[in-house]
mmCIF file of C-alpha atoms in Angstrom:
data_model
loop_
_atom_site.group_PDB
_atom_site.id
_atom_site.type_symbol
_atom_site.label_atom_id
_atom_site.label_comp_id
_atom_site.label_asym_id
_atom_site.label_seq_id
_atom_site.Cartn_x
_atom_site.Cartn_y
_atom_site.Cartn_z
ATOM 1 C CA MET A 1 -17.074 115.388 -190.930
ATOM 2 C CA LYS A 2 -17.356 113.599 -187.597
ATOM 3 C CA ALA A 3 -18.757 115.505 -184.628
ATOM 4 C CA ILE A 4 -20.388 115.084 -181.233
ATOM 5 C CA GLN A 5 -23.948 116.401 -181.097
ATOM 6 C CA PHE A 6 -26.925 116.228 -178.735
ATOM 7 C CA SER A 7 -30.541 116.666 -179.776
ATOM 8 C CA ARG A 8 -32.044 116.527 -176.292
ATOM 9 C CA TYR A 9 -30.913 117.547 -172.828
ATOM 10 C CA GLY A 10 -29.740 114.928 -170.395
ATOM 11 C CA GLY A 11 -26.826 112.888 -169.129
ATOM 12 C CA PRO A 12 -23.654 111.927 -171.022
ATOM 13 C CA GLU A 13 -25.644 109.313 -172.947
ATOM 14 C CA VAL A 14 -27.323 112.026 -175.077
ATOM 15 C CA LEU A 15 -23.978 112.799 -176.769
ATOM 16 C CA GLU A 16 -23.965 111.235 -180.255
ATOM 17 C CA TYR A 17 -20.930 110.584 -182.460
ATOM 18 C CA ILE A 18 -22.305 111.330 -185.932
ATOM 19 C CA ASP A 19 -21.568 112.661 -189.408
ATOM 20 C CA VAL A 20 -22.517 116.283 -190.035
ATOM 21 C CA GLU A 21 -21.822 118.763 -192.800
ATOM 22 C CA LYS A 22 -18.491 120.554 -192.570
ATOM 23 C CA PRO A 23 -19.089 124.264 -191.801
ATOM 24 C CA LYS A 24 -18.155 127.038 -194.189
ATOM 25 C CA PRO A 25 -16.553 130.249 -192.930
ATOM 26 C CA ALA A 26 -18.474 133.507 -193.371
ATOM 27 C CA ASP A 27 -16.776 136.760 -194.434
ATOM 28 C CA HIS A 28 -14.977 137.393 -191.107
ATOM 29 C CA GLU A 29 -14.546 133.764 -190.078
ATOM 30 C CA VAL A 30 -11.859 131.125 -190.460
ATOM 31 C CA LEU A 31 -12.200 127.352 -190.747
ATOM 32 C CA ILE A 32 -10.008 125.454 -188.290
ATOM 33 C CA SER A 33 -8.962 121.837 -188.682
ATOM 34 C CA VAL A 34 -9.349 120.940 -185.019
ATOM 35 C CA HIS A 35 -6.524 118.956 -183.422
ATOM 36 C CA THR A 36 -7.584 119.348 -179.795
ATOM 37 C CA ALA A 37 -10.640 120.619 -177.958
ATOM 38 C CA GLY A 38 -10.839 121.534 -174.286
ATOM 39 C CA VAL A 39 -13.531 120.083 -172.021
ATOM 40 C CA ASN A 40 -15.193 122.482 -169.605
ATOM 41 C CA TYR A 41 -17.972 122.706 -167.040
ATOM 42 C CA ALA A 42 -19.910 124.862 -169.502
ATOM 43 C CA ASP A 43 -20.068 121.917 -171.922
ATOM 44 C CA THR A 44 -21.804 119.751 -169.345
ATOM 45 C CA ALA A 45 -24.150 122.580 -168.344
ATOM 46 C CA ARG A 46 -25.115 123.050 -171.983
ATOM 47 C CA ARG A 47 -25.783 119.326 -172.294
ATOM 48 C CA ARG A 48 -28.103 119.408 -169.272
ATOM 49 C CA GLY A 49 -29.919 122.541 -170.518
ATOM 50 C CA GLN A 50 -28.690 124.466 -167.471
ATOM 51 C CA TYR A 51 -26.280 126.928 -169.054
ATOM 52 C CA VAL A 52 -26.404 130.667 -168.301
ATOM 53 C CA VAL A 53 -27.934 131.370 -171.712
ATOM 54 C CA PRO A 54 -30.333 129.066 -173.628
ATOM 55 C CA THR A 55 -28.860 126.227 -175.670
ATOM 56 C CA SER A 56 -30.731 125.575 -178.901
ATOM 57 C CA LEU A 57 -31.007 122.034 -180.231
ATOM 58 C CA PRO A 58 -29.380 120.212 -181.904
ATOM 59 C CA PHE A 59 -26.074 121.420 -180.482
ATOM 60 C CA ILE A 60 -22.397 120.601 -180.976
ATOM 61 C CA PRO A 61 -20.583 121.429 -177.722
ATOM 62 C CA GLY A 62 -17.034 122.669 -177.389
ATOM 63 C CA ALA A 63 -15.917 126.286 -176.915
ATOM 64 C CA GLU A 64 -12.154 125.818 -176.936
ATOM 65 C CA VAL A 65 -10.250 124.601 -180.008
ATOM 66 C CA ALA A 66 -6.679 124.446 -181.234
ATOM 67 C CA GLY A 67 -5.594 123.501 -184.721
ATOM 68 C CA ILE A 68 -4.648 124.743 -188.184
ATOM 69 C CA VAL A 69 -6.515 127.297 -190.300
ATOM 70 C CA THR A 70 -7.484 125.625 -193.592
ATOM 71 C CA GLU A 71 -9.781 128.275 -195.087
ATOM 72 C CA ILE A 72 -10.530 131.964 -194.509
ATOM 73 C CA GLY A 73 -13.541 134.135 -195.240
ATOM 74 C CA ALA A 74 -13.521 136.770 -197.979
ATOM 75 C CA LYS A 75 -12.977 139.691 -195.533
ATOM 76 C CA VAL A 76 -10.502 138.099 -193.128
ATOM 77 C CA THR A 77 -7.336 140.204 -192.722
ATOM 78 C CA ARG A 78 -5.705 139.070 -189.467
ATOM 79 C CA VAL A 79 -5.153 135.329 -190.133
ATOM 80 C CA GLN A 80 -3.693 133.310 -193.000
ATOM 81 C CA THR A 81 -4.287 129.719 -194.015
ATOM 82 C CA GLY A 82 -1.784 127.338 -192.487
ATOM 83 C CA ALA A 83 -1.573 129.287 -189.221
ATOM 84 C CA ARG A 84 -1.428 127.307 -185.979
ATOM 85 C CA VAL A 85 -4.125 128.863 -183.791
ATOM 86 C CA VAL A 86 -6.269 128.617 -180.707
ATOM 87 C CA SER A 87 -9.749 130.106 -180.415
ATOM 88 C CA LEU A 88 -12.755 130.450 -178.164
ATOM 89 C CA ILE A 89 -16.033 129.842 -179.987
ATOM 90 C CA GLU A 90 -19.704 129.721 -179.033
ATOM 91 C CA SER A 91 -20.135 126.090 -180.078
ATOM 92 C CA GLY A 92 -18.881 123.411 -182.453
ATOM 93 C CA GLY A 93 -15.541 122.460 -180.884
ATOM 94 C CA TYR A 94 -16.232 118.727 -180.567
ATOM 95 C CA ALA A 95 -15.742 118.200 -184.284
ATOM 96 C CA GLU A 96 -13.118 117.666 -186.957
ATOM 97 C CA TYR A 97 -13.609 121.233 -188.219
ATOM 98 C CA ALA A 98 -14.912 124.399 -186.547
ATOM 99 C CA VAL A 99 -15.427 128.009 -187.590
ATOM 100 C CA ALA A 100 -14.266 130.970 -185.536
ATOM 101 C CA ASN A 101 -14.484 134.733 -185.906
ATOM 102 C CA GLU A 102 -11.050 136.080 -186.776
ATOM 103 C CA ASP A 103 -11.154 138.411 -183.754
ATOM 104 C CA THR A 104 -11.207 135.409 -181.396
ATOM 105 C CA VAL A 105 -8.280 133.633 -183.068
ATOM 106 C CA ILE A 106 -4.793 133.826 -181.565
ATOM 107 C CA GLU A 107 -1.742 132.452 -183.355
ATOM 108 C CA LEU A 108 0.283 130.036 -181.268
ATOM 109 C CA PRO A 109 3.956 130.425 -180.470
ATOM 110 C CA ASN A 110 6.056 127.570 -181.883
ATOM 111 C CA SER A 111 6.844 126.428 -178.346
ATOM 112 C CA THR A 112 3.165 125.735 -177.572
ATOM 113 C CA ASP A 113 1.676 122.419 -178.712
ATOM 114 C CA PHE A 114 -2.005 121.870 -179.389
ATOM 115 C CA TYR A 115 -2.581 120.134 -176.039
ATOM 116 C CA GLN A 116 -1.178 123.070 -174.091
ATOM 117 C CA ALA A 117 -3.080 125.470 -176.333
ATOM 118 C CA ALA A 118 -6.454 123.840 -175.633
ATOM 119 C CA ALA A 119 -5.727 123.767 -171.898
ATOM 120 C CA LEU A 120 -5.449 127.511 -171.487
ATOM 121 C CA PRO A 121 -8.002 129.812 -173.183
ATOM 122 C CA LEU A 122 -11.356 129.316 -171.474
ATOM 123 C CA GLN A 123 -10.207 128.356 -167.991
ATOM 124 C CA GLY A 124 -7.107 130.543 -168.157
ATOM 125 C CA LEU A 125 -9.057 133.614 -169.209
ATOM 126 C CA SER A 126 -11.767 132.828 -166.661
ATOM 127 C CA ALA A 127 -9.264 132.475 -163.818
ATOM 128 C CA TYR A 128 -7.478 135.646 -164.923
ATOM 129 C CA HIS A 129 -10.587 137.825 -165.049
ATOM 130 C CA ILE A 130 -12.274 136.276 -162.005
ATOM 131 C CA LEU A 131 -9.213 137.188 -159.960
ATOM 132 C CA LYS A 132 -8.175 140.440 -161.571
ATOM 133 C CA THR A 133 -11.028 142.123 -163.432
ATOM 134 C CA MET A 134 -13.977 141.086 -161.265
ATOM 135 C CA GLY A 135 -12.293 140.061 -158.017
ATOM 136 C CA ARG A 136 -9.927 143.048 -157.988
ATOM 137 C CA ILE A 137 -7.216 141.086 -156.222
ATOM 138 C CA GLU A 138 -4.694 143.162 -154.276
ATOM 139 C CA PRO A 139 -1.159 142.262 -153.093
ATOM 140 C CA GLU A 140 -1.007 140.203 -149.876
ATOM 141 C CA GLU A 141 -4.709 139.335 -149.922
ATOM 142 C CA THR A 142 -5.957 135.864 -148.967
ATOM 143 C CA VAL A 143 -7.757 133.937 -151.705
ATOM 144 C CA LEU A 144 -10.039 130.906 -151.314
ATOM 145 C CA ILE A 145 -10.212 128.626 -154.366
ATOM 146 C CA HIS A 146 -12.724 125.764 -154.507
ATOM 147 C CA ALA A 147 -12.292 122.762 -156.864
ATOM 148 C CA ALA A 148 -8.598 123.647 -156.753
ATOM 149 C CA ALA A 149 -7.424 120.539 -158.600
ATOM 150 C CA GLY A 150 -9.499 121.194 -161.709
ATOM 151 C CA GLY A 151 -8.425 122.941 -164.878
ATOM 152 C CA LEU A 152 -9.500 126.388 -163.684
ATOM 153 C CA GLY A 153 -8.443 125.782 -160.096
ATOM 154 C CA THR A 154 -4.855 124.816 -160.909
ATOM 155 C CA ILE A 155 -4.469 127.922 -163.062
ATOM 156 C CA ALA A 156 -6.195 130.177 -160.512
ATOM 157 C CA ILE A 157 -3.805 129.102 -157.740
ATOM 158 C CA GLN A 158 -0.789 130.048 -159.837
ATOM 159 C CA LEU A 159 -2.259 133.318 -161.115
ATOM 160 C CA ALA A 160 -3.268 134.372 -157.605
ATOM 161 C CA LYS A 161 0.374 133.984 -156.599
ATOM 162 C CA LEU A 162 1.590 135.818 -159.694
ATOM 163 C CA PHE A 163 -0.836 138.644 -158.879
ATOM 164 C CA GLY A 164 0.655 138.942 -155.388
ATOM 165 C CA ALA A 165 -1.708 136.972 -153.131
ATOM 166 C CA GLY A 166 -0.292 136.574 -149.639
ATOM 167 C CA LYS A 167 -2.049 133.257 -149.002
ATOM 168 C CA VAL A 168 -3.985 130.834 -151.204
ATOM 169 C CA ILE A 169 -6.396 128.433 -149.507
ATOM 170 C CA ALA A 170 -7.330 125.487 -151.740
ATOM 171 C CA THR A 171 -10.231 123.089 -151.245
ATOM 172 C CA ALA A 172 -10.669 119.721 -152.965
ATOM 173 C CA SER A 173 -12.274 116.354 -152.286
ATOM 174 C CA SER A 174 -9.350 113.930 -151.965
ATOM 175 C CA PRO A 175 -5.728 113.745 -150.762
ATOM 176 C CA GLU A 176 -4.572 113.285 -154.363
ATOM 177 C CA LYS A 177 -6.343 116.475 -155.476
ATOM 178 C CA LEU A 178 -5.064 118.432 -152.522
ATOM 179 C CA GLN A 179 -1.538 117.253 -153.301
ATOM 180 C CA LEU A 180 -1.912 118.601 -156.842
ATOM 181 C CA ALA A 181 -3.165 121.937 -155.479
ATOM 182 C CA GLU A 182 -0.145 122.102 -153.195
ATOM 183 C CA SER A 183 2.197 121.464 -156.112
ATOM 184 C CA MET A 184 0.609 124.465 -157.882
ATOM 185 C CA GLY A 185 1.496 126.711 -154.947
ATOM 186 C CA ALA A 186 -1.463 126.533 -152.546
ATOM 187 C CA ASP A 187 -0.519 127.448 -148.973
ATOM 188 C CA VAL A 188 -3.414 125.841 -147.089
ATOM 189 C CA LEU A 189 -5.170 122.608 -148.094
ATOM 190 C CA ILE A 190 -8.728 121.772 -146.951
ATOM 191 C CA ASP A 191 -10.996 118.811 -147.723
ATOM 192 C CA TYR A 192 -14.346 120.398 -148.542
ATOM 193 C CA THR A 193 -16.192 117.080 -148.050
ATOM 194 C CA LYS A 194 -15.679 117.520 -144.299
ATOM 195 C CA ALA A 195 -18.518 119.298 -142.510
ATOM 196 C CA ASP A 196 -16.265 121.811 -140.783
ATOM 197 C CA TRP A 197 -14.274 123.001 -143.796
ATOM 198 C CA ASP A 198 -15.401 126.601 -143.315
ATOM 199 C CA LYS A 199 -14.097 126.559 -139.728
ATOM 200 C CA LYS A 200 -10.720 125.431 -141.034
ATOM 201 C CA VAL A 201 -10.714 128.389 -143.422
ATOM 202 C CA MET A 202 -11.330 130.748 -140.524
ATOM 203 C CA GLU A 203 -8.602 129.074 -138.472
ATOM 204 C CA ALA A 204 -6.154 129.493 -141.377
ATOM 205 C CA THR A 205 -6.907 133.235 -141.417
ATOM 206 C CA ASN A 206 -6.787 133.697 -137.630
ATOM 207 C CA GLY A 207 -10.512 134.376 -137.604
ATOM 208 C CA ARG A 208 -10.391 137.243 -140.106
ATOM 209 C CA GLY A 209 -11.671 135.419 -143.196
ATOM 210 C CA VAL A 210 -10.630 135.594 -146.837
ATOM 211 C CA ASP A 211 -10.470 138.659 -149.024
ATOM 212 C CA LEU A 212 -11.534 136.891 -152.201
ATOM 213 C CA GLY A 213 -13.421 133.638 -152.826
ATOM 214 C CA LEU A 214 -13.895 131.818 -156.147
ATOM 215 C CA GLU A 215 -17.200 129.934 -156.137
ATOM 216 C CA MET A 216 -18.996 127.785 -158.696
ATOM 217 C CA ALA A 217 -20.701 125.031 -156.685
ATOM 218 C CA GLY A 218 -23.707 126.884 -155.283
ATOM 219 C CA GLY A 219 -25.876 125.519 -152.475
ATOM 220 C CA ASP A 220 -24.163 124.934 -149.135
ATOM 221 C CA THR A 221 -20.719 125.695 -150.577
ATOM 222 C CA PHE A 222 -21.819 129.212 -151.498
ATOM 223 C CA ARG A 223 -23.469 129.851 -148.140
ATOM 224 C CA HIS A 224 -20.426 128.665 -146.189
ATOM 225 C CA THR A 225 -18.103 130.667 -148.438
ATOM 226 C CA LEU A 226 -20.008 133.817 -147.489
ATOM 227 C CA LYS A 227 -19.358 132.966 -143.831
ATOM 228 C CA CYS A 228 -15.629 132.878 -144.606
ATOM 229 C CA LEU A 229 -15.426 136.422 -145.971
ATOM 230 C CA ALA A 230 -13.329 139.121 -144.304
ATOM 231 C CA PRO A 231 -14.501 142.749 -144.092
ATOM 232 C CA MET A 232 -14.502 144.182 -147.646
ATOM 233 C CA GLY A 233 -14.335 140.594 -148.910
ATOM 234 C CA ARG A 234 -15.618 139.551 -152.329
ATOM 235 C CA VAL A 235 -17.056 136.301 -153.689
ATOM 236 C CA VAL A 236 -16.996 135.860 -157.469
ATOM 237 C CA VAL A 237 -19.659 133.404 -158.673
ATOM 238 C CA TYR A 238 -18.905 131.736 -161.996
ATOM 239 C CA GLY A 239 -21.101 128.625 -162.062
ATOM 240 C CA ASN A 240 -23.626 126.453 -160.251
ATOM 241 C CA ALA A 241 -22.401 122.859 -160.318
ATOM 242 C CA SER A 242 -24.817 121.740 -157.602
ATOM 243 C CA GLY A 243 -27.874 122.934 -159.503
ATOM 244 C CA VAL A 244 -29.232 124.421 -156.256
ATOM 245 C CA PRO A 245 -30.535 127.996 -156.794
ATOM 246 C CA TYR A 246 -28.461 130.765 -155.225
ATOM 247 C CA GLN A 247 -30.440 132.299 -152.380
ATOM 248 C CA PHE A 248 -29.148 134.784 -149.834
ATOM 249 C CA ASP A 249 -30.105 137.996 -148.096
ATOM 250 C CA PRO A 250 -27.982 140.818 -149.568
ATOM 251 C CA THR A 251 -28.555 142.987 -146.503
ATOM 252 C CA LYS A 252 -26.263 140.573 -144.611
ATOM 253 C CA LEU A 253 -23.414 141.854 -146.770
ATOM 254 C CA MET A 254 -23.876 145.404 -145.537
ATOM 255 C CA ARG A 255 -22.453 145.122 -142.021
ATOM 256 C CA ARG A 256 -18.982 144.142 -143.261
ATOM 257 C CA ASN A 257 -19.056 145.837 -146.697
ATOM 258 C CA GLN A 258 -18.893 142.549 -148.585
ATOM 259 C CA SER A 259 -19.722 141.804 -152.218
ATOM 260 C CA VAL A 260 -21.062 138.977 -154.392
ATOM 261 C CA ILE A 261 -19.997 139.411 -157.998
ATOM 262 C CA GLY A 262 -21.113 137.480 -161.073
ATOM 263 C CA PHE A 263 -18.739 136.440 -163.858
ATOM 264 C CA PHE A 264 -19.534 135.332 -167.431
ATOM 265 C CA LEU A 265 -16.610 135.059 -169.853
ATOM 266 C CA PRO A 266 -18.546 135.925 -173.063
ATOM 267 C CA GLN A 267 -18.990 139.449 -171.695
ATOM 268 C CA ILE A 268 -15.203 139.779 -171.421
ATOM 269 C CA MET A 269 -14.826 138.466 -174.966
ATOM 270 C CA LYS A 270 -16.833 141.409 -176.294
ATOM 271 C CA ASN A 271 -13.917 143.661 -175.330
ATOM 272 C CA GLN A 272 -11.307 142.834 -177.991
ATOM 273 C CA GLU A 273 -8.517 144.840 -176.373
ATOM 274 C CA LEU A 274 -9.084 143.264 -172.956
ATOM 275 C CA LEU A 275 -9.369 139.773 -174.454
ATOM 276 C CA THR A 276 -6.188 140.031 -176.509
ATOM 277 C CA SER A 277 -4.054 141.625 -173.809
ATOM 278 C CA SER A 278 -5.044 139.084 -171.165
ATOM 279 C CA MET A 279 -4.583 136.136 -173.543
ATOM 280 C CA ASN A 280 -1.126 137.329 -174.538
ATOM 281 C CA GLU A 281 -0.230 137.771 -170.864
ATOM 282 C CA LEU A 282 -1.327 134.206 -170.130
ATOM 283 C CA TYR A 283 0.725 132.730 -172.964
ATOM 284 C CA THR A 284 3.732 134.785 -171.831
ATOM 285 C CA TYR A 285 3.406 133.274 -168.369
ATOM 286 C CA ALA A 286 3.096 129.790 -169.870
ATOM 287 C CA ALA A 287 6.058 130.237 -172.243
ATOM 288 C CA SER A 288 8.283 131.483 -169.396
ATOM 289 C CA GLY A 289 7.391 128.569 -167.152
ATOM 290 C CA LYS A 290 5.682 130.792 -164.573
ATOM 291 C CA LEU A 291 2.342 129.146 -165.380
ATOM 292 C CA LYS A 292 2.174 125.345 -165.513
ATOM 293 C CA LEU A 293 -0.625 123.813 -167.543
ATOM 294 C CA THR A 294 -1.805 120.582 -165.942
ATOM 295 C CA ILE A 295 -3.099 118.220 -168.606
ATOM 296 C CA GLY A 296 -5.267 115.455 -167.171
ATOM 297 C CA ASP A 297 -6.647 112.683 -169.349
ATOM 298 C CA VAL A 298 -6.797 112.834 -173.145
ATOM 299 C CA TYR A 299 -9.792 111.245 -174.900
ATOM 300 C CA SER A 300 -10.656 110.577 -178.531
ATOM 301 C CA LEU A 301 -13.640 112.331 -180.103
ATOM 302 C CA ASP A 302 -15.838 109.211 -179.936
ATOM 303 C CA GLN A 303 -15.211 109.070 -176.154
ATOM 304 C CA ALA A 304 -16.967 112.367 -175.444
ATOM 305 C CA ALA A 305 -19.669 110.680 -173.348
ATOM 306 C CA LYS A 306 -16.970 108.980 -171.288
ATOM 307 C CA VAL A 307 -15.133 112.220 -170.565
ATOM 308 C CA HIS A 308 -18.401 113.960 -169.588
ATOM 309 C CA GLU A 309 -19.189 111.124 -167.204
ATOM 310 C CA ALA A 310 -15.757 111.400 -165.559
ATOM 311 C CA PHE A 311 -16.124 115.188 -165.334
ATOM 312 C CA GLN A 312 -19.572 114.887 -163.786
ATOM 313 C CA LEU A 313 -18.406 112.359 -161.173
ATOM 314 C CA ARG A 314 -15.492 114.673 -160.228
ATOM 315 C CA LYS A 315 -12.982 111.903 -160.835
ATOM 316 C CA THR A 316 -10.615 114.061 -162.813
ATOM 317 C CA LEU A 317 -7.411 116.009 -162.227
ATOM 318 C CA GLY A 318 -6.279 118.979 -164.289
ATOM 319 C CA LYS A 319 -7.498 119.874 -167.752
ATOM 320 C CA LEU A 320 -9.351 117.275 -169.848
ATOM 321 C CA ILE A 321 -8.641 117.243 -173.580
ATOM 322 C CA ILE A 322 -10.397 115.696 -176.564
ATOM 323 C CA GLU A 323 -7.911 114.761 -179.264
ATOM 324 C CA ILE A 324 -9.364 114.936 -182.777
ATOM 325 C CA LYS A 325 -6.155 114.827 -184.808
ATOM 326 C CA LYS A 326 -2.620 113.993 -183.658
#
């Protein structure tokens, strides 16, 4: 089968479009004929060798796949061949076929196409649990969302509103991206490329600060986000796009009872009940129209390096999809 693989860490150029052996499902696994794969920040971090956990080489990226089950393992009981499914996997999504543990597979409603399906699991679940499970969002709180025009950001804006946020402050790097954030329901729009963006956040909250901040850039963005926190405020860290190490003095959090919280989706995925209930809730929101899935550009499998380059240069809007089969 065709797949994208890298055998060394580096830029988008290390991604190779090659022939590899089609995987075989183990006892509790299913084989999925992949129609679409989602592109995520984690894929680029893996490629650079900067992911939260080590990435062994060679490696086929892709943690988010939607398609049709073509084969099941000997002990699979929850899924049948022919089922239209979506799944989160550790690796192997940028390929014509991928294996997934049956516990991570969710059958798709007929109203959901494969593009929508691949746009939701990783970033949808991340946004959901960053806000609710780790961020402990409460009604009428003010939420600050960075990179608000990205796949996770556009979902996080909508979920924050669905969870009762009183005000959502969105930051992005261009008027076009801020316009998209506004269309998702953001109340305050701020260009984070401006040096005084944190002052604008404080102005928007009448000097109080935000109750909850979503942060994945690191460096100066993290430090300035801490300055924007209200008493009892929380920052949930879910990435480090800048590559700058996180450094801060935790004793500075004490005076105002503030918190910095780490988030890593694979830990959530170990809780089957929590994973299934939150995924079903997300698809219910999507099916009812309460949650809009913003599909950005769609690329073919052999264009994986191109999509990684666009992602890295922050020239994208919404969720990026790799189309393997139509």
